[in-house]
Amino acid sequence: MSIHFKPIGNTSFDEGSGVTISHPRILLDAPLDGVASLEYQYTFRRGGQRVGAMGFFGTEVAAELEGQRGLIYTLDLRPAEVLMDMLKFKRFLDDTSDDFDFVRFLAQGLVNVFAGKTTNPESRRYLVVASAEDLARVGAPAPAGYLELPDGSIILAELFVPAHVA
């Protein structure tokens, strides 16, 4: 069984496992070189009971998206310990998918919680990245030919949320 999280309101739900990913707690960290640094804290629940959690850092950058001012949020799954926690969660769920696919599917679930946003005055793009080196180190290497960015990152998941103007 493989996980496939679908957006529901401000959560992400996988019907097969019964797991819901709640909207994360997002904390602003000290800006670095003019880029806002964020800490994401996610909780996973099944039947109302907490079955997992994870936290990691990311960034927020203003950019032009589709010809208008927008924001790009990058959720960064570095260091490798974050990926190791994801794979522990895979074992907890008895998921049978390939380790790389599981990380990719869970990454999509992480950004799907933002799909239901309807109060954002600007477009938003959410990207989940990990280091190709870290993925290989934890036994979940990207398949041959998978796009690796110049900094050694791989985009695992993405979501675009258009602006909603009243």
PDB file of C-alpha atoms in Angstrom:
ATOM      1  CA  MET A   1       0.000   0.000   0.000  1.00  0.00           C
ATOM      2  CA  SER A   2       1.311   3.453  -0.909  1.00  0.00           C
ATOM      3  CA  ILE A   3       0.245   6.725   0.616  1.00  0.00           C
ATOM      4  CA  HIS A   4      -1.516   9.372  -1.469  1.00  0.00           C
ATOM      5  CA  PHE A   5      -2.412  12.474   0.522  1.00  0.00           C
ATOM      6  CA  LYS A   6      -5.256  14.567  -0.820  1.00  0.00           C
ATOM      7  CA  PRO A   7      -5.961  18.135   0.325  1.00  0.00           C
ATOM      8  CA  ILE A   8      -9.029  18.526   2.525  1.00  0.00           C
ATOM      9  CA  GLY A   9      -9.527  22.069   3.826  1.00  0.00           C
ATOM     10  CA  ASN A  10      -6.327  23.004   5.615  1.00  0.00           C
ATOM     11  CA  THR A  11      -5.224  19.388   6.079  1.00  0.00           C
ATOM     12  CA  SER A  12      -3.999  16.549   3.924  1.00  0.00           C
ATOM     13  CA  PHE A  13      -5.577  13.082   4.221  1.00  0.00           C
ATOM     14  CA  ASP A  14      -4.529   9.606   3.092  1.00  0.00           C
ATOM     15  CA  GLU A  15      -7.553   7.328   2.903  1.00  0.00           C
ATOM     16  CA  GLY A  16      -5.550   4.085   2.853  1.00  0.00           C
ATOM     17  CA  SER A  17      -3.709   4.694   6.132  1.00  0.00           C
ATOM     18  CA  GLY A  18      -6.315   6.975   7.698  1.00  0.00           C
ATOM     19  CA  VAL A  19      -3.581   9.529   8.457  1.00  0.00           C
ATOM     20  CA  THR A  20      -4.269  13.256   8.441  1.00  0.00           C
ATOM     21  CA  ILE A  21      -1.490  15.823   8.214  1.00  0.00           C
ATOM     22  CA  SER A  22      -2.535  18.951  10.090  1.00  0.00           C
ATOM     23  CA  HIS A  23      -1.668  22.458   8.953  1.00  0.00           C
ATOM     24  CA  PRO A  24       1.776  23.069  10.454  1.00  0.00           C
ATOM     25  CA  ARG A  25       2.717  25.432  13.172  1.00  0.00           C
ATOM     26  CA  ILE A  26       4.989  27.937  11.411  1.00  0.00           C
ATOM     27  CA  LEU A  27       7.524  29.927  13.384  1.00  0.00           C
ATOM     28  CA  LEU A  28       9.529  32.823  12.008  1.00  0.00           C
ATOM     29  CA  ASP A  29      13.247  32.349  12.542  1.00  0.00           C
ATOM     30  CA  ALA A  30      15.953  34.989  12.192  1.00  0.00           C
ATOM     31  CA  PRO A  31      16.201  36.274   8.594  1.00  0.00           C
ATOM     32  CA  LEU A  32      19.320  35.157   6.769  1.00  0.00           C
ATOM     33  CA  ASP A  33      20.682  37.382   3.978  1.00  0.00           C
ATOM     34  CA  GLY A  34      17.314  39.102   3.597  1.00  0.00           C
ATOM     35  CA  VAL A  35      15.459  35.774   3.241  1.00  0.00           C
ATOM     36  CA  ALA A  36      12.838  34.961   5.858  1.00  0.00           C
ATOM     37  CA  SER A  37      13.647  31.687   7.591  1.00  0.00           C
ATOM     38  CA  LEU A  38      10.719  29.601   8.816  1.00  0.00           C
ATOM     39  CA  GLU A  39      10.389  26.556  11.032  1.00  0.00           C
ATOM     40  CA  TYR A  40       7.606  24.119  10.120  1.00  0.00           C
ATOM     41  CA  GLN A  41       6.180  21.810  12.796  1.00  0.00           C
ATOM     42  CA  TYR A  42       3.801  19.145  11.456  1.00  0.00           C
ATOM     43  CA  THR A  43       1.610  16.668  13.327  1.00  0.00           C
ATOM     44  CA  PHE A  44       0.232  13.421  11.882  1.00  0.00           C
ATOM     45  CA  ARG A  45      -2.991  11.981  13.322  1.00  0.00           C
ATOM     46  CA  ARG A  46      -5.054   8.848  12.845  1.00  0.00           C
ATOM     47  CA  GLY A  47      -8.493   8.617  14.374  1.00  0.00           C
ATOM     48  CA  GLY A  48      -7.811  11.745  16.426  1.00  0.00           C
ATOM     49  CA  GLN A  49      -4.649  10.228  17.959  1.00  0.00           C
ATOM     50  CA  ARG A  50      -1.209  11.649  17.286  1.00  0.00           C
ATOM     51  CA  VAL A  51       0.857   9.048  15.406  1.00  0.00           C
ATOM     52  CA  GLY A  52       3.786  11.173  14.303  1.00  0.00           C
ATOM     53  CA  ALA A  53       5.351  14.586  13.992  1.00  0.00           C
ATOM     54  CA  MET A  54       8.194  16.248  12.184  1.00  0.00           C
ATOM     55  CA  GLY A  55       9.876  19.604  12.034  1.00  0.00           C
ATOM     56  CA  PHE A  56      12.294  21.264   9.645  1.00  0.00           C
ATOM     57  CA  PHE A  57      13.240  24.657   8.278  1.00  0.00           C
ATOM     58  CA  GLY A  58      12.405  26.523   5.133  1.00  0.00           C
ATOM     59  CA  THR A  59      12.411  29.938   3.524  1.00  0.00           C
ATOM     60  CA  GLU A  60      10.014  32.548   2.202  1.00  0.00           C
ATOM     61  CA  VAL A  61      11.055  34.697  -0.743  1.00  0.00           C
ATOM     62  CA  ALA A  62       9.082  37.370  -2.598  1.00  0.00           C
ATOM     63  CA  ALA A  63       9.108  36.784  -6.356  1.00  0.00           C
ATOM     64  CA  GLU A  64       7.131  37.420  -9.492  1.00  0.00           C
ATOM     65  CA  LEU A  65       4.687  34.586 -10.148  1.00  0.00           C
ATOM     66  CA  GLU A  66       2.552  34.644 -13.272  1.00  0.00           C
ATOM     67  CA  GLY A  67       3.296  38.325 -13.799  1.00  0.00           C
ATOM     68  CA  GLN A  68       2.296  39.393 -10.292  1.00  0.00           C
ATOM     69  CA  ARG A  69       3.906  39.704  -6.897  1.00  0.00           C
ATOM     70  CA  GLY A  70       3.983  36.347  -5.188  1.00  0.00           C
ATOM     71  CA  LEU A  71       5.730  34.309  -2.539  1.00  0.00           C
ATOM     72  CA  ILE A  72       7.821  31.170  -2.863  1.00  0.00           C
ATOM     73  CA  TYR A  73       7.971  28.938   0.199  1.00  0.00           C
ATOM     74  CA  THR A  74      10.704  26.315   0.211  1.00  0.00           C
ATOM     75  CA  LEU A  75      10.356  23.496   2.736  1.00  0.00           C
ATOM     76  CA  ASP A  76      13.840  22.046   3.152  1.00  0.00           C
ATOM     77  CA  LEU A  77      14.112  18.429   4.317  1.00  0.00           C
ATOM     78  CA  ARG A  78      17.762  18.797   5.307  1.00  0.00           C
ATOM     79  CA  PRO A  79      19.558  17.456   7.327  1.00  0.00           C
ATOM     80  CA  ALA A  80      19.369  13.714   6.590  1.00  0.00           C
ATOM     81  CA  GLU A  81      17.779  13.090  10.017  1.00  0.00           C
ATOM     82  CA  VAL A  82      14.543  14.579   8.687  1.00  0.00           C
ATOM     83  CA  LEU A  83      14.507  11.993   5.901  1.00  0.00           C
ATOM     84  CA  MET A  84      15.326   9.238   8.403  1.00  0.00           C
ATOM     85  CA  ASP A  85      12.283  10.288  10.475  1.00  0.00           C
ATOM     86  CA  MET A  86      10.146  10.119   7.344  1.00  0.00           C
ATOM     87  CA  LEU A  87      11.337   6.572   6.662  1.00  0.00           C
ATOM     88  CA  LYS A  88      10.639   5.552  10.280  1.00  0.00           C
ATOM     89  CA  PHE A  89       7.084   6.784   9.713  1.00  0.00           C
ATOM     90  CA  LYS A  90       6.975   4.633   6.542  1.00  0.00           C
ATOM     91  CA  ARG A  91       7.799   1.554   8.621  1.00  0.00           C
ATOM     92  CA  PHE A  92       5.169   2.545  11.208  1.00  0.00           C
ATOM     93  CA  LEU A  93       2.561   2.659   8.423  1.00  0.00           C
ATOM     94  CA  ASP A  94       3.811  -0.622   6.884  1.00  0.00           C
ATOM     95  CA  ASP A  95       3.940   1.211   3.563  1.00  0.00           C
ATOM     96  CA  THR A  96       5.211  -0.998   0.755  1.00  0.00           C
ATOM     97  CA  SER A  97       6.301   1.687  -1.706  1.00  0.00           C
ATOM     98  CA  ASP A  98       9.906   2.386  -2.642  1.00  0.00           C
ATOM     99  CA  ASP A  99      11.662   4.619  -0.054  1.00  0.00           C
ATOM    100  CA  PHE A 100      12.172   7.481  -2.527  1.00  0.00           C
ATOM    101  CA  ASP A 101       8.522   7.324  -3.619  1.00  0.00           C
ATOM    102  CA  PHE A 102       7.365   7.337  -0.006  1.00  0.00           C
ATOM    103  CA  VAL A 103       9.430  10.453   0.742  1.00  0.00           C
ATOM    104  CA  ARG A 104       8.030  12.090  -2.391  1.00  0.00           C
ATOM    105  CA  PHE A 105       4.423  11.148  -1.555  1.00  0.00           C
ATOM    106  CA  LEU A 106       4.778  12.363   2.043  1.00  0.00           C
ATOM    107  CA  ALA A 107       6.397  15.593   0.805  1.00  0.00           C
ATOM    108  CA  GLN A 108       3.360  16.176  -1.404  1.00  0.00           C
ATOM    109  CA  GLY A 109       1.142  15.632   1.622  1.00  0.00           C
ATOM    110  CA  LEU A 110       3.107  18.299   3.492  1.00  0.00           C
ATOM    111  CA  VAL A 111       2.364  20.963   0.875  1.00  0.00           C
ATOM    112  CA  ASN A 112      -1.185  19.787   0.164  1.00  0.00           C
ATOM    113  CA  VAL A 113      -2.253  21.275   3.512  1.00  0.00           C
ATOM    114  CA  PHE A 114      -1.878  24.690   1.853  1.00  0.00           C
ATOM    115  CA  ALA A 115      -4.065  23.867  -1.182  1.00  0.00           C
ATOM    116  CA  GLY A 116      -7.271  25.112   0.431  1.00  0.00           C
ATOM    117  CA  LYS A 117      -5.976  28.634   1.132  1.00  0.00           C
ATOM    118  CA  THR A 118      -8.487  31.258   0.042  1.00  0.00           C
ATOM    119  CA  THR A 119      -7.309  34.345   1.920  1.00  0.00           C
ATOM    120  CA  ASN A 120      -3.944  34.942   0.255  1.00  0.00           C
ATOM    121  CA  PRO A 121      -3.793  38.251  -1.650  1.00  0.00           C
ATOM    122  CA  GLU A 122      -0.747  37.007  -3.613  1.00  0.00           C
ATOM    123  CA  SER A 123       0.045  33.806  -5.482  1.00  0.00           C
ATOM    124  CA  ARG A 124       2.111  31.270  -3.590  1.00  0.00           C
ATOM    125  CA  ARG A 125       4.343  28.448  -4.731  1.00  0.00           C
ATOM    126  CA  TYR A 126       5.352  25.764  -2.243  1.00  0.00           C
ATOM    127  CA  LEU A 127       8.382  23.591  -2.964  1.00  0.00           C
ATOM    128  CA  VAL A 128       9.716  20.680  -0.921  1.00  0.00           C
ATOM    129  CA  VAL A 129      13.398  20.002  -1.482  1.00  0.00           C
ATOM    130  CA  ALA A 130      15.978  17.567  -0.178  1.00  0.00           C
ATOM    131  CA  SER A 131      19.639  17.010  -0.839  1.00  0.00           C
ATOM    132  CA  ALA A 132      20.372  14.309  -3.404  1.00  0.00           C
ATOM    133  CA  GLU A 133      23.311  13.304  -1.218  1.00  0.00           C
ATOM    134  CA  ASP A 134      21.101  12.982   1.891  1.00  0.00           C
ATOM    135  CA  LEU A 135      18.546  10.916  -0.022  1.00  0.00           C
ATOM    136  CA  ALA A 136      21.273   8.503  -1.129  1.00  0.00           C
ATOM    137  CA  ARG A 137      22.736   8.414   2.405  1.00  0.00           C
ATOM    138  CA  VAL A 138      19.412   7.242   3.923  1.00  0.00           C
ATOM    139  CA  GLY A 139      18.858   4.611   1.221  1.00  0.00           C
ATOM    140  CA  ALA A 140      16.296   6.552  -0.813  1.00  0.00           C
ATOM    141  CA  PRO A 141      18.288   7.749  -3.836  1.00  0.00           C
ATOM    142  CA  ALA A 142      16.502   9.612  -6.595  1.00  0.00           C
ATOM    143  CA  PRO A 143      15.991   7.529  -9.742  1.00  0.00           C
ATOM    144  CA  ALA A 144      18.463   8.001 -12.579  1.00  0.00           C
ATOM    145  CA  GLY A 145      17.609  11.042 -14.646  1.00  0.00           C
ATOM    146  CA  TYR A 146      15.700  12.781 -11.858  1.00  0.00           C
ATOM    147  CA  LEU A 147      16.349  16.537 -12.093  1.00  0.00           C
ATOM    148  CA  GLU A 148      19.034  17.690  -9.674  1.00  0.00           C
ATOM    149  CA  LEU A 149      19.395  21.443  -9.167  1.00  0.00           C
ATOM    150  CA  PRO A 150      22.825  23.121  -9.307  1.00  0.00           C
ATOM    151  CA  ASP A 151      23.018  23.232  -5.482  1.00  0.00           C
ATOM    152  CA  GLY A 152      22.509  19.442  -5.233  1.00  0.00           C
ATOM    153  CA  SER A 153      18.825  19.747  -4.267  1.00  0.00           C
ATOM    154  CA  ILE A 154      15.982  17.731  -5.692  1.00  0.00           C
ATOM    155  CA  ILE A 155      12.420  19.046  -5.811  1.00  0.00           C
ATOM    156  CA  LEU A 156      10.258  16.339  -4.267  1.00  0.00           C
ATOM    157  CA  ALA A 157       6.894  18.091  -4.351  1.00  0.00           C
ATOM    158  CA  GLU A 158       5.313  21.375  -5.295  1.00  0.00           C
ATOM    159  CA  LEU A 159       2.032  23.203  -5.124  1.00  0.00           C
ATOM    160  CA  PHE A 160       0.816  26.444  -6.647  1.00  0.00           C
ATOM    161  CA  VAL A 161      -1.936  28.422  -4.918  1.00  0.00           C
ATOM    162  CA  PRO A 162      -3.282  31.344  -6.951  1.00  0.00           C
ATOM    163  CA  ALA A 163      -4.057  34.717  -5.386  1.00  0.00           C
ATOM    164  CA  HIS A 164      -7.539  35.124  -3.953  1.00  0.00           C
ATOM    165  CA  VAL A 165      -8.743  38.684  -4.065  1.00  0.00           C
ATOM    166  CA  ALA A 166     -11.973  39.767  -2.447  1.00  0.00           C
TER     167      ALA A 166
END
